[in-house]
Amino acid sequence: MPRRRTSRTSRTSRPVRRVLAAVTVALLASVAVGCGDAGELQGAGATPTAISPDKLWPDLTPASSPAFDIGEVDTKVVKGVTVPGGDIRKVDPAAVVRQEIAAHPGDYGEGAYAETARRMADCGRSGAAGTRCPVLEAYYRDLTGDGHADLTLGFRQLPGKLTAVRVYTARKDRLVQVMAYEDAVSGVELAGRSVIIRAPSEVAGYEYRLQWTWDQQQRAMLLTHDEMLRTGVRKHSPRPSASPTPSASPTPSASASSSSASPAASASGR
């Protein structure tokens, strides 16, 4: 039987195939490594040049005192109202409002908010008469960080469309007002140590958002944010002024959402 002839090509192709196989494995390994690097940092392109703020009028003499007093740290003890045992929940909210009305007869006597004073007689009454009370539901939460509940109080300033928002804290048996604001309020929220008030703007589709935050050094709620935010397209609604209007005001109401201490406040000011 003749011996089978082995060609030169067959003998030399084996190492070539081994080399090709090794190269293929190396290429596949490099591709796999490349896939694993997909989550690493990548260049985002050219970075815009930082522009420092331009200081205007450098020769202008800096002001040393405010031109207007907006009462941002005004606090006062409410006379005629005590806090039994230091528990502010035992204070009658209607009594607090009555004390404020008595302290400002020019505003609530025959002044701009005379209807508020008249409707105070309906507070505490049952049925439909009780709904005429201008005092909104009171809310209790620790806003000062002392471990005790503070009082957030609202009441309607009638016959206009303003809502007064007040915050009180207890210092032993004294009731101390630490924040006061009134506006055409569309919403009130409590968040942490802050009171957030939303009010309609003269600009359609925008509203004002004001935030008061407790300041331990001043021992008062300070206005820390005052901004105008976009809310979407809506019809133009002029911002009501503090002057009374002849139109009748709707019945006061309040709604709330639950929280750990007590519900966050939400009062309609329309």
Coordinates of C-alpha atoms in Angstrom, one line a residue:
M1 CA 0.0 0.0 0.0
P2 CA 1.6 3.3 -1.0
R3 CA 2.4 5.7 1.8
R4 CA 0.2 8.8 2.0
R5 CA 2.0 11.9 1.0
T6 CA 1.9 14.8 3.4
S7 CA 1.9 18.1 1.7
R8 CA 4.1 21.1 2.8
T9 CA 1.0 23.3 3.0
S10 CA -0.8 21.0 5.5
R11 CA 2.3 20.9 7.8
T12 CA 2.8 24.7 7.9
S13 CA -1.0 25.7 8.2
R14 CA -1.3 24.4 11.8
P15 CA 0.9 27.0 13.5
V16 CA -0.7 29.7 11.4
R17 CA -4.1 28.7 12.6
R18 CA -2.8 28.7 16.2
V19 CA -1.6 32.3 15.7
L20 CA -4.9 33.4 14.1
A21 CA -6.8 31.8 17.0
A22 CA -4.7 33.6 19.6
V23 CA -5.2 36.9 17.8
T24 CA -8.9 36.3 17.6
V25 CA -9.1 35.6 21.4
A26 CA -7.1 38.7 22.1
L27 CA -9.4 40.8 20.0
L28 CA -12.5 39.4 21.7
A29 CA -11.0 40.0 25.1
S30 CA -10.3 43.6 24.2
V31 CA -13.9 44.1 23.1
A32 CA -15.1 42.6 26.3
V33 CA -12.9 44.9 28.3
G34 CA -14.2 47.9 26.3
C35 CA -17.8 46.9 27.1
G36 CA -17.0 46.8 30.7
D37 CA -15.7 50.5 30.6
A38 CA -19.1 51.8 29.4
G39 CA -19.9 53.2 32.9
E40 CA -16.6 55.2 33.3
L41 CA -16.3 58.9 32.9
Q42 CA -16.4 60.3 29.4
G43 CA -15.7 63.7 28.1
A44 CA -18.7 66.0 27.9
G45 CA -17.2 68.3 25.3
A46 CA -16.0 71.9 25.7
T47 CA -16.8 73.6 29.0
P48 CA -18.2 77.1 28.8
T49 CA -16.0 79.8 30.2
A50 CA -17.0 80.9 33.8
I51 CA -18.1 84.5 34.0
S52 CA -17.7 86.2 37.3
P53 CA -20.5 88.6 38.5
D54 CA -20.0 92.3 37.6
K55 CA -20.1 94.6 40.5
L56 CA -22.1 97.7 39.6
W57 CA -21.4 101.2 40.8
P58 CA -18.3 100.4 42.9
D59 CA -18.1 104.0 44.1
L60 CA -21.6 103.9 45.6
T61 CA -21.6 104.4 49.4
P62 CA -23.0 101.2 51.0
A63 CA -26.2 101.8 53.0
S64 CA -25.7 101.3 56.8
S65 CA -29.4 101.1 57.7
P66 CA -32.6 100.0 56.0
A67 CA -34.8 102.6 54.3
F68 CA -38.1 100.9 55.4
D69 CA -39.1 98.9 58.4
I70 CA -40.8 95.8 57.3
G71 CA -41.0 94.3 60.8
E72 CA -39.1 91.1 60.0
V73 CA -38.0 90.5 63.6
D74 CA -41.0 92.1 65.4
T75 CA -42.1 89.9 68.3
K76 CA -44.5 90.7 71.0
V77 CA -46.2 89.2 74.1
V78 CA -49.9 88.9 73.7
K79 CA -51.4 90.7 76.6
G80 CA -54.5 89.3 78.2
V81 CA -53.9 85.7 77.0
T82 CA -52.0 83.2 79.2
V83 CA -50.7 79.8 78.4
P84 CA -51.8 77.3 81.1
G85 CA -48.9 75.1 82.1
G86 CA -47.0 76.2 79.1
D87 CA -49.2 74.1 76.8
I88 CA -50.2 76.3 73.9
R89 CA -52.9 73.8 72.9
K90 CA -54.9 75.0 75.8
V91 CA -55.1 78.6 74.4
D92 CA -58.3 79.5 72.7
P93 CA -57.5 80.7 69.1
A94 CA -60.6 82.9 69.0
A95 CA -59.4 84.6 72.2
V96 CA -56.1 85.4 70.6
V97 CA -57.8 87.0 67.6
R98 CA -60.2 89.0 69.8
Q99 CA -57.1 90.3 71.7
E100 CA -55.6 91.5 68.4
I101 CA -58.8 93.1 67.4
A102 CA -59.0 94.9 70.7
A103 CA -55.4 96.1 70.3
H104 CA -56.1 97.6 66.9
P105 CA -59.5 99.4 67.1
G106 CA -58.6 101.6 64.1
D107 CA -58.5 98.5 61.9
Y108 CA -61.3 96.5 63.3
G109 CA -63.6 99.0 64.9
E110 CA -65.1 101.0 62.0
G111 CA -62.0 100.4 59.9
A112 CA -61.1 98.2 57.0
Y113 CA -61.9 94.9 58.8
A114 CA -65.0 95.8 60.7
E115 CA -66.9 92.7 59.5
T116 CA -64.2 90.5 61.0
A117 CA -64.9 92.0 64.4
R118 CA -68.7 91.5 63.9
R119 CA -68.3 87.9 62.9
M120 CA -66.3 87.1 66.0
A121 CA -69.6 86.7 67.9
D122 CA -70.2 83.6 65.8
C123 CA -67.1 81.8 66.9
G124 CA -67.9 78.8 69.1
R125 CA -71.5 78.6 67.9
S126 CA -72.9 75.5 66.4
G127 CA -74.5 75.0 63.0
A128 CA -74.5 77.5 60.2
A129 CA -73.8 80.4 62.5
G130 CA -70.5 78.9 63.6
T131 CA -69.3 78.7 60.0
R132 CA -69.4 82.5 59.9
C133 CA -66.5 82.7 62.4
P134 CA -63.5 84.3 60.6
V135 CA -61.0 82.2 62.6
L136 CA -59.6 79.3 60.6
E137 CA -58.6 75.9 62.0
A138 CA -55.5 76.2 64.3
Y139 CA -52.5 74.0 63.6
Y140 CA -49.8 72.9 66.1
R141 CA -46.2 72.0 65.3
D142 CA -42.8 72.6 66.8
L143 CA -41.5 75.4 64.6
T144 CA -38.9 76.8 67.1
G145 CA -37.1 73.5 67.8
D146 CA -37.7 73.6 71.6
G147 CA -39.6 70.3 71.6
H148 CA -43.0 72.0 72.3
A149 CA -45.8 72.7 69.8
D150 CA -46.2 76.2 68.5
L151 CA -49.5 77.7 67.2
T152 CA -50.0 78.6 63.6
L153 CA -53.2 80.7 63.4
G154 CA -55.1 82.2 60.5
F155 CA -58.2 84.4 60.2
R156 CA -60.0 86.2 57.5
Q157 CA -59.8 90.0 57.3
L158 CA -63.3 90.9 56.1
P159 CA -65.0 92.2 54.0
G160 CA -61.9 92.0 51.8
K161 CA -60.2 88.9 50.6
L162 CA -57.2 89.0 52.8
T163 CA -56.1 86.2 55.2
A164 CA -53.9 87.0 58.3
V165 CA -51.3 84.4 59.2
R166 CA -49.8 84.4 62.7
V167 CA -47.3 82.1 64.5
Y168 CA -47.2 82.0 68.3
T169 CA -44.9 80.3 70.7
A170 CA -45.1 79.8 74.5
R171 CA -42.5 81.1 76.8
K172 CA -43.5 79.8 80.2
D173 CA -47.1 81.1 80.7
R174 CA -46.8 83.9 78.1
L175 CA -48.0 83.8 74.5
V176 CA -45.5 85.4 72.2
Q177 CA -46.2 86.3 68.5
V178 CA -43.1 85.5 66.4
M179 CA -44.5 86.0 62.9
A180 CA -47.3 88.0 61.3
Y181 CA -48.3 88.4 57.7
E182 CA -51.5 89.1 55.7
D183 CA -52.2 88.9 52.0
A184 CA -54.6 87.4 49.4
V185 CA -53.4 83.9 50.4
S186 CA -53.9 81.0 48.1
G187 CA -52.1 78.4 50.3
V188 CA -50.2 77.9 53.5
E189 CA -47.8 75.1 54.3
L190 CA -45.6 74.0 57.2
A191 CA -42.3 72.4 56.4
G192 CA -39.6 71.7 59.0
R193 CA -39.0 75.1 60.8
S194 CA -40.7 77.1 58.0
V195 CA -44.0 78.6 57.1
I196 CA -44.6 78.9 53.4
I197 CA -47.3 81.2 52.0
R198 CA -48.4 81.3 48.4
A199 CA -50.2 84.3 47.1
P200 CA -51.6 85.2 43.6
S201 CA -49.5 87.5 41.3
E202 CA -50.6 90.3 39.0
V203 CA -48.7 88.4 36.3
A204 CA -50.8 85.6 34.7
G205 CA -49.4 82.2 35.2
Y206 CA -47.2 83.2 38.2
E207 CA -47.6 83.3 42.0
Y208 CA -45.6 84.6 44.9
R209 CA -44.0 82.2 47.3
L210 CA -42.8 83.5 50.6
Q211 CA -41.1 81.5 53.3
W212 CA -40.5 82.4 56.9
T213 CA -38.0 80.3 58.8
W214 CA -37.3 80.2 62.6
D215 CA -34.0 81.9 63.5
Q216 CA -32.7 81.0 66.9
Q217 CA -30.5 84.0 67.2
Q218 CA -33.3 86.5 66.6
R219 CA -35.9 84.2 68.3
A220 CA -38.3 85.0 65.5
M221 CA -39.5 83.8 62.1
L222 CA -37.5 85.6 59.4
L223 CA -38.5 86.1 55.8
T224 CA -35.8 83.8 54.2
H225 CA -37.3 83.5 50.6
D226 CA -39.4 85.8 48.6
E227 CA -39.8 84.7 44.9
M228 CA -42.1 84.6 42.0
L229 CA -42.7 81.2 40.5
R230 CA -44.5 80.0 37.3
T231 CA -47.6 78.0 37.9
G232 CA -49.0 77.6 34.4
V233 CA -51.4 79.5 32.2
R234 CA -54.3 81.1 34.0
K235 CA -56.6 84.1 33.6
H236 CA -55.3 87.4 34.8
S237 CA -56.3 88.0 38.4
P238 CA -55.5 91.4 40.0
R239 CA -54.0 91.2 43.4
P240 CA -56.6 92.4 46.0
S241 CA -55.7 95.5 48.0
A242 CA -56.2 95.9 51.7
S243 CA -59.2 98.2 51.2
P244 CA -62.6 96.7 51.7
T245 CA -64.9 95.9 48.9
P246 CA -68.7 96.0 48.9
S247 CA -69.0 92.4 47.6
A248 CA -69.9 89.7 50.1
S249 CA -67.1 87.3 51.2
P250 CA -67.4 83.6 51.1
T251 CA -67.6 81.5 54.2
P252 CA -64.2 80.8 55.7
S253 CA -62.9 77.3 55.3
A254 CA -59.7 75.3 56.0
S255 CA -58.4 71.9 54.8
A256 CA -55.5 69.9 56.1
S257 CA -53.2 67.0 55.4
S258 CA -51.8 64.8 58.1
S259 CA -48.3 65.0 59.7
S260 CA -46.5 63.5 62.6
A261 CA -47.3 66.3 65.1
S262 CA -50.4 67.8 63.6
P263 CA -51.6 68.5 60.0
A264 CA -49.8 71.0 57.7
A265 CA -52.0 74.1 57.2
S266 CA -53.8 74.9 53.9
A267 CA -56.1 77.9 54.0
S268 CA -58.0 79.2 51.0
G269 CA -57.7 83.0 50.5
R270 CA -60.0 83.4 47.6

